Short mmCIF file of C-alpha atoms in Angstrom, two decimals:
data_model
loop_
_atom_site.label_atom_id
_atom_site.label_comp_id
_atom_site.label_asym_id
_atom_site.label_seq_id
_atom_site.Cartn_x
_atom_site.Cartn_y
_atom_site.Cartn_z
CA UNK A 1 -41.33 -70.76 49.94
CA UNK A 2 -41.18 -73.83 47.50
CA UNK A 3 -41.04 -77.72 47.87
CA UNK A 4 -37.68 -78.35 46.82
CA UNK A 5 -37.78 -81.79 48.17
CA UNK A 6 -40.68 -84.29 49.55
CA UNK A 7 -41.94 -82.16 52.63
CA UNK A 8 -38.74 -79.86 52.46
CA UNK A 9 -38.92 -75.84 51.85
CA UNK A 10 -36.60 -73.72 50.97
CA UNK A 11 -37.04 -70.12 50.74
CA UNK A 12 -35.72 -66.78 52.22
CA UNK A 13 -35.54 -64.81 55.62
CA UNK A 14 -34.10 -62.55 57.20
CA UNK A 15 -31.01 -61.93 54.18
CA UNK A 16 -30.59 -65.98 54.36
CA UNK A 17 -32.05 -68.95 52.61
CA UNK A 18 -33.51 -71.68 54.47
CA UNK A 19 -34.45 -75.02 54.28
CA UNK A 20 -37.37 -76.55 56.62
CA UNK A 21 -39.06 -79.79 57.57
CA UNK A 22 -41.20 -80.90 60.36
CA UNK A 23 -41.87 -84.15 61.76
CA UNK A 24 -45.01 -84.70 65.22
CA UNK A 25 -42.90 -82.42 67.02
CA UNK A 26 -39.61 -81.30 65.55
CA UNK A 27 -38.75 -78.23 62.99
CA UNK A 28 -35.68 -79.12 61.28
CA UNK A 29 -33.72 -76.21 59.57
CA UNK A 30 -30.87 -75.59 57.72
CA UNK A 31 -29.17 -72.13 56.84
CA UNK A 32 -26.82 -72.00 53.82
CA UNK A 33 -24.45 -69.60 54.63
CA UNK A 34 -22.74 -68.42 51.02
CA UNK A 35 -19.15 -66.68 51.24
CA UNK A 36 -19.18 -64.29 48.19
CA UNK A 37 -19.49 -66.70 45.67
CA UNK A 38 -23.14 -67.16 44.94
CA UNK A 39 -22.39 -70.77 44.23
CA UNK A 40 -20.21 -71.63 47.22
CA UNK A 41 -22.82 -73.20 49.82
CA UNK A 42 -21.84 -73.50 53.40
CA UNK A 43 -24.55 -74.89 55.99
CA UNK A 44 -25.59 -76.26 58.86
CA UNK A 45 -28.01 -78.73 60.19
CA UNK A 46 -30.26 -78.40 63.33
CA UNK A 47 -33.64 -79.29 65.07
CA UNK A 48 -36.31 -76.76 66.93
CA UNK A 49 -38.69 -78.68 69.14
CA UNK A 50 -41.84 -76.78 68.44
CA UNK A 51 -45.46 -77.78 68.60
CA UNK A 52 -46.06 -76.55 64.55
CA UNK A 53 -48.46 -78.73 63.88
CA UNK A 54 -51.77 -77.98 66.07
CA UNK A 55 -51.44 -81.88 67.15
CA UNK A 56 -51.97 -80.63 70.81
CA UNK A 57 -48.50 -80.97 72.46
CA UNK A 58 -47.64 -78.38 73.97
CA UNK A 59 -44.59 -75.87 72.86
CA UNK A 60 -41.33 -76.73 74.19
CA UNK A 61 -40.35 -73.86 76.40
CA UNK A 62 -36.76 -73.89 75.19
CA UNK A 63 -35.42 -74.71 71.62
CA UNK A 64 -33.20 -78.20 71.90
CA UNK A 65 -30.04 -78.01 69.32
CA UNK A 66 -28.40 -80.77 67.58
CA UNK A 67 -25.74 -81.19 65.10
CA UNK A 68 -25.95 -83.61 62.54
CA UNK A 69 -22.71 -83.68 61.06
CA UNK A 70 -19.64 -83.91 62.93
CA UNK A 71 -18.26 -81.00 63.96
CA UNK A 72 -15.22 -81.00 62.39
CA UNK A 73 -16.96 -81.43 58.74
CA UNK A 74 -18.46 -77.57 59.17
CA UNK A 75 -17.42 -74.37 59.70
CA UNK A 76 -17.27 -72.83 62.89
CA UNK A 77 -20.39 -70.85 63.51
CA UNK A 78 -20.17 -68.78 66.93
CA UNK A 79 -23.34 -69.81 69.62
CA UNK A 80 -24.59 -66.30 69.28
CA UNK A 81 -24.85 -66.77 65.47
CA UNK A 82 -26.74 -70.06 66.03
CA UNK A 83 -29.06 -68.00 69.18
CA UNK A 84 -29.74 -65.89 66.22
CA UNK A 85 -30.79 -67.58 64.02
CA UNK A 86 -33.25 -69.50 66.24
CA UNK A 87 -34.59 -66.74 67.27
CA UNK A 88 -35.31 -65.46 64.28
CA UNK A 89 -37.33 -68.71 63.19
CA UNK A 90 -39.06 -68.89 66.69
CA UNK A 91 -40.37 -65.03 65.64
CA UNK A 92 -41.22 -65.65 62.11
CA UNK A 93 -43.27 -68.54 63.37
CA UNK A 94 -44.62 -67.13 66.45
CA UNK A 95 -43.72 -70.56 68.29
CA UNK A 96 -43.67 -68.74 71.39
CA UNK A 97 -47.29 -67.86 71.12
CA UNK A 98 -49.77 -70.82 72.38
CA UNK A 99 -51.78 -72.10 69.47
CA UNK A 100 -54.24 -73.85 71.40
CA UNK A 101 -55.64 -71.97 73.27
CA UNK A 102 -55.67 -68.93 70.96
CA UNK A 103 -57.88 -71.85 68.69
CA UNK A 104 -60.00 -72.63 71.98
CA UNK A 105 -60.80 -68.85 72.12
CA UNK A 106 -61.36 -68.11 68.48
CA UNK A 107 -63.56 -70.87 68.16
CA UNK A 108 -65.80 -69.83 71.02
CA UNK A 109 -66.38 -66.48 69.39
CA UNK A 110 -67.10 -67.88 65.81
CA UNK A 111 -68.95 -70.78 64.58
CA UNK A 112 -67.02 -70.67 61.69
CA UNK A 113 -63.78 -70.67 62.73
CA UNK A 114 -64.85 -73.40 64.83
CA UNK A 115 -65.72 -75.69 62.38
CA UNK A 116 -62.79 -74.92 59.32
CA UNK A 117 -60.18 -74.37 62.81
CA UNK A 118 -60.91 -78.13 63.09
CA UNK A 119 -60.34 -79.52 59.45
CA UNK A 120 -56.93 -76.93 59.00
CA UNK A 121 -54.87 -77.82 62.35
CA UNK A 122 -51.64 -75.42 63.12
CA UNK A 123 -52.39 -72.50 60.97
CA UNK A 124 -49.87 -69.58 61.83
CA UNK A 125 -49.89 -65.80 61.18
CA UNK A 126 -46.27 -65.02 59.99
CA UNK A 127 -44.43 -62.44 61.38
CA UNK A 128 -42.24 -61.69 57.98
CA UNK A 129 -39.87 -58.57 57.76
CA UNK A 130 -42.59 -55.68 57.82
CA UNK A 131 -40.63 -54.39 54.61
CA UNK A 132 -41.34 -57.70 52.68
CA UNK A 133 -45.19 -57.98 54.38
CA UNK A 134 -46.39 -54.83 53.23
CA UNK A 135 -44.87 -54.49 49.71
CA UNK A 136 -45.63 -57.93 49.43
CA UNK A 137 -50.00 -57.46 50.15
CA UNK A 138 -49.36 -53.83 48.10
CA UNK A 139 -48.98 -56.93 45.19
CA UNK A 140 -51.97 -58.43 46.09
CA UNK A 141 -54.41 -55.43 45.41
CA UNK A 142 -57.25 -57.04 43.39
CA UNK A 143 -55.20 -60.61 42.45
CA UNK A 144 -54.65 -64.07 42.38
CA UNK A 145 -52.12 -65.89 43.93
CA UNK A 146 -50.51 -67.43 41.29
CA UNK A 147 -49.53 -63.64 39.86
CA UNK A 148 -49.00 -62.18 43.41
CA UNK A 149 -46.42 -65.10 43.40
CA UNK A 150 -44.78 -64.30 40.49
CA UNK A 151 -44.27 -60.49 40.76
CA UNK A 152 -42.88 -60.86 44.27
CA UNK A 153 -40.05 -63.27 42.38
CA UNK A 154 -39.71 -60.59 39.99
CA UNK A 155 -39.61 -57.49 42.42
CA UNK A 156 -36.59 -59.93 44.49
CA UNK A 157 -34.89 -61.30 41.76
CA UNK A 158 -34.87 -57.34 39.71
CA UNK A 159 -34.06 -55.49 42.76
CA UNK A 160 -33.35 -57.67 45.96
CA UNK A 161 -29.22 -58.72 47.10
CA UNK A 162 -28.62 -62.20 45.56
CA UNK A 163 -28.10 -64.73 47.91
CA UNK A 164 -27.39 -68.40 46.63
CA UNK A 165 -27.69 -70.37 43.85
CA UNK A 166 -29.27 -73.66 44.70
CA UNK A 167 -30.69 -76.22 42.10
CA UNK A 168 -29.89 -73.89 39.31
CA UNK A 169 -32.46 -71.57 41.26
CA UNK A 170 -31.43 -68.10 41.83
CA UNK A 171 -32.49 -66.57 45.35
CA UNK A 172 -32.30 -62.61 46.21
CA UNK A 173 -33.18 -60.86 49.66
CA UNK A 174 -36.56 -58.58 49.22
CA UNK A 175 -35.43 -55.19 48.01
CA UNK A 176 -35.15 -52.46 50.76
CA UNK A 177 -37.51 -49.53 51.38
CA UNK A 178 -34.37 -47.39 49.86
CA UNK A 179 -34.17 -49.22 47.01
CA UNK A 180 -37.70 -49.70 45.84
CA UNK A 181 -37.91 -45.82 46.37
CA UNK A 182 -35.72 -45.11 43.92
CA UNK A 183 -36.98 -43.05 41.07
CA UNK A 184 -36.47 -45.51 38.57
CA UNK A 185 -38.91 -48.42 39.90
CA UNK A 186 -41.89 -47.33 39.27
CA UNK A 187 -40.96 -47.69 35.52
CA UNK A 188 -39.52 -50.81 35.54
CA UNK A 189 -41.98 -52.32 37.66
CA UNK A 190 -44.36 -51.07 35.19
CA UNK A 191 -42.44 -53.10 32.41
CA UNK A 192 -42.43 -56.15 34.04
CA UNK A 193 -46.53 -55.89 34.04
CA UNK A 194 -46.97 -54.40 38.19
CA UNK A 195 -49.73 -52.04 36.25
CA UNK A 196 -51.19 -49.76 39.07
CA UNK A 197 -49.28 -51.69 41.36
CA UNK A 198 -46.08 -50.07 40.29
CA UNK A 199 -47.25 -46.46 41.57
CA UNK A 200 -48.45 -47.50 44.96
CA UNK A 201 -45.29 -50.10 45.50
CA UNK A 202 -42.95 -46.71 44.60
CA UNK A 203 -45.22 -43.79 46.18
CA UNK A 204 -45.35 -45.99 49.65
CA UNK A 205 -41.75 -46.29 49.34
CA UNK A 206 -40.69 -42.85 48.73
CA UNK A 207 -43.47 -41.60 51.31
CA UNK A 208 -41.35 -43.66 54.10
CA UNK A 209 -37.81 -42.81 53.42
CA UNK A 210 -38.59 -38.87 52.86
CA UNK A 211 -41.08 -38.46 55.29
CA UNK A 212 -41.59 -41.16 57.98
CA UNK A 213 -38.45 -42.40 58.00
CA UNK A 214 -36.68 -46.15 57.17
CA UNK A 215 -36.91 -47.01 60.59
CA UNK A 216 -41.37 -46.23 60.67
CA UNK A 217 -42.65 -49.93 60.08
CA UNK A 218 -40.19 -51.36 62.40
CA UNK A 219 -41.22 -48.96 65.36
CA UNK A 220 -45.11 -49.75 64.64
CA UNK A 221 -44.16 -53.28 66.36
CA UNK A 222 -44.55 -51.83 69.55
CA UNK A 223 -47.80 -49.82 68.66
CA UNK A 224 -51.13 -50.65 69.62
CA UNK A 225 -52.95 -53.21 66.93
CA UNK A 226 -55.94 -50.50 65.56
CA UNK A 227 -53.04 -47.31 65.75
CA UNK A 228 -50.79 -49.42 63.27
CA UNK A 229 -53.52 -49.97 61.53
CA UNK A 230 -54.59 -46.55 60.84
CA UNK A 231 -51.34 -45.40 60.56
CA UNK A 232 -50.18 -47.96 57.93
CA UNK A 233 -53.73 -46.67 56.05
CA UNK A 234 -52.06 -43.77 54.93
CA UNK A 235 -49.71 -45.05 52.97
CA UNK A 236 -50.65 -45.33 48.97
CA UNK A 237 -52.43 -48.44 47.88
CA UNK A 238 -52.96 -49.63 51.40
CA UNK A 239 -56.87 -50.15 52.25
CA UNK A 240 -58.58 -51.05 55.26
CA UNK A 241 -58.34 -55.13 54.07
CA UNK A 242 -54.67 -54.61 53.62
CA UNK A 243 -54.55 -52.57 56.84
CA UNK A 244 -55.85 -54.79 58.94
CA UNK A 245 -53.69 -58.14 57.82
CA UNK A 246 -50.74 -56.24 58.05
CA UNK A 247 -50.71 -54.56 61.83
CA UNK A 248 -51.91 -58.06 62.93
CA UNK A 249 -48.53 -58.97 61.56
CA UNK A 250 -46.71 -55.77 62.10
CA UNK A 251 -48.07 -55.14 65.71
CA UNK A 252 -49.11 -58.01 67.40
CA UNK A 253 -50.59 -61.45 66.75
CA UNK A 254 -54.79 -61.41 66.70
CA UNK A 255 -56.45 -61.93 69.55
CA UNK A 256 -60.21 -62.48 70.70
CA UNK A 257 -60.39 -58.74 70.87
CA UNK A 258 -59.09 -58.25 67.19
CA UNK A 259 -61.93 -60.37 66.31
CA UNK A 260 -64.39 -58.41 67.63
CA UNK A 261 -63.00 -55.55 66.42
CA UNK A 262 -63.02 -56.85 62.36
CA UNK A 263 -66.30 -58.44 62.87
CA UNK A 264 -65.72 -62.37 63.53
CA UNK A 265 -67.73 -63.60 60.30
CA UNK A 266 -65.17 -61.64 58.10
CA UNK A 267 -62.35 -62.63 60.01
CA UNK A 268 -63.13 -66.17 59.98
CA UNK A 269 -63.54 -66.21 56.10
CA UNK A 270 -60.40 -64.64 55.99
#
């Protein structure tokens, strides 16, 4: 996701690109729908009452729509396009989950948490694609941010769908399983400077589609947190620190127990 305007992001999910902004108590988003022609843009405009920021309002039970153009400047989009699509932003956010009082119980069980919970209000654990979260932290074996950043752009824009053209930038989908496990991407990840990184992106892949099967990290979802875990462990490159960030997001969102379980100091500094 990048700034592309004063408190505006645009980036991709779920094969579209998006643009968001909040206010107190309203998640704006816009879809650009693109017809073909990379540089054809088609959108809409709508608002998601949602408690994102941590302010202490509570989340809206249901998700209040509004156009802001007139209807008869946009194409017709069907209501179970637009259910969709807020659906999909509810999950990726986990707005349905209540912030506060998973804060209230976190911050009993550490002292930490308690006191950096404070100072960073509304944190969220994303629930991305499980494709794009695991290949994604399989980047982020012993780096920075900056170049985990930067080879993600490279793995989408060399091998992901493109999407739209926007600002004279170029966005692509995340590559599937089936195409990173192709047996040329190993090399060419390797070229564009993945280093190690380029076996274990390739070997997890091709472990998957010939053996587990494309559908694997989707069915882990409804697995119990510490079995996705140790399942997702055997999978090349993927340690116990990568393990555990990614069933929290694959499986289930953390709770007090999960704590425990990692050992609340190292959680919290996490």
């Amino acid at each position: 996701w990048r700034e592309t305007g004063e408190g505006h992001w645009t980036g991709v999910m779920g094969g579209r690109v998006w643009t968001l902004t909040q206010n107190e108590d309203t998640l704006w988003y816009h879809v650009y729908h693109c017809h073909g022609n990379p540089g054809l843009i088609n959108g809409r405009k709508r608002k998601t009452a949602a408690g994102l920021k941590g302010s202490g309002k509570k989340s809206k039970e249901t998700i209040a729509v509004k156009e802001e153009e007139k209807a008869e400047m946009l194409d017709t989009v069907s209501s179970e396009e637009d259910k969709k699509e807020e659906e999909l932003l509810r999950d990726y956010f986990q707005l349905h989950v209540k912030l506060e009082n998973l804060y209230e119980e976190w911050s009993s069980a550490d002292q930490h948490f308690n006191h950096t919970g404070n100072i960073f209000r509304g944190v969220r654990m994303l629930r991305q694609d499980p494709v794009e979260c695991l290949f994604s932290f399989i980047c982020s074996s012993n780096n920075h941010i900056s170049r985990i950043q930067g080879m993600v752009e490279r793995l989408c824009n060399t091998l992901g769908t493109p999407l739209c053209k926007l600002d004279n930038t170029h966005y692509h989908d995340f590559p599937s399983i089936q195409t990173l496990a192709d047996s040329s991407v190993e090399a060419r990840l390797r070229d564009m400077g993945f280093g190690y990184r380029a076996g274990f992106l390739w070997r997890s892949a091709h472990l998957i589609m010939s053996t587990l099967g494309p559908d694997w990290l989707y069915e882990l979802r409804s697995t119990p947190y510490l079995q996705a875990r140790d399942a997702l462990r055997t999978l090349p490159g993927v340690g116990l620190k990568v393990a555990n960030r990614l069933a929290a997001n694959v499986a289930t969102v953390l709770s007090i127990q999960s704590i425990k379980r990692l050992g609340k100091n190292k959680f919290a500094s996490q």
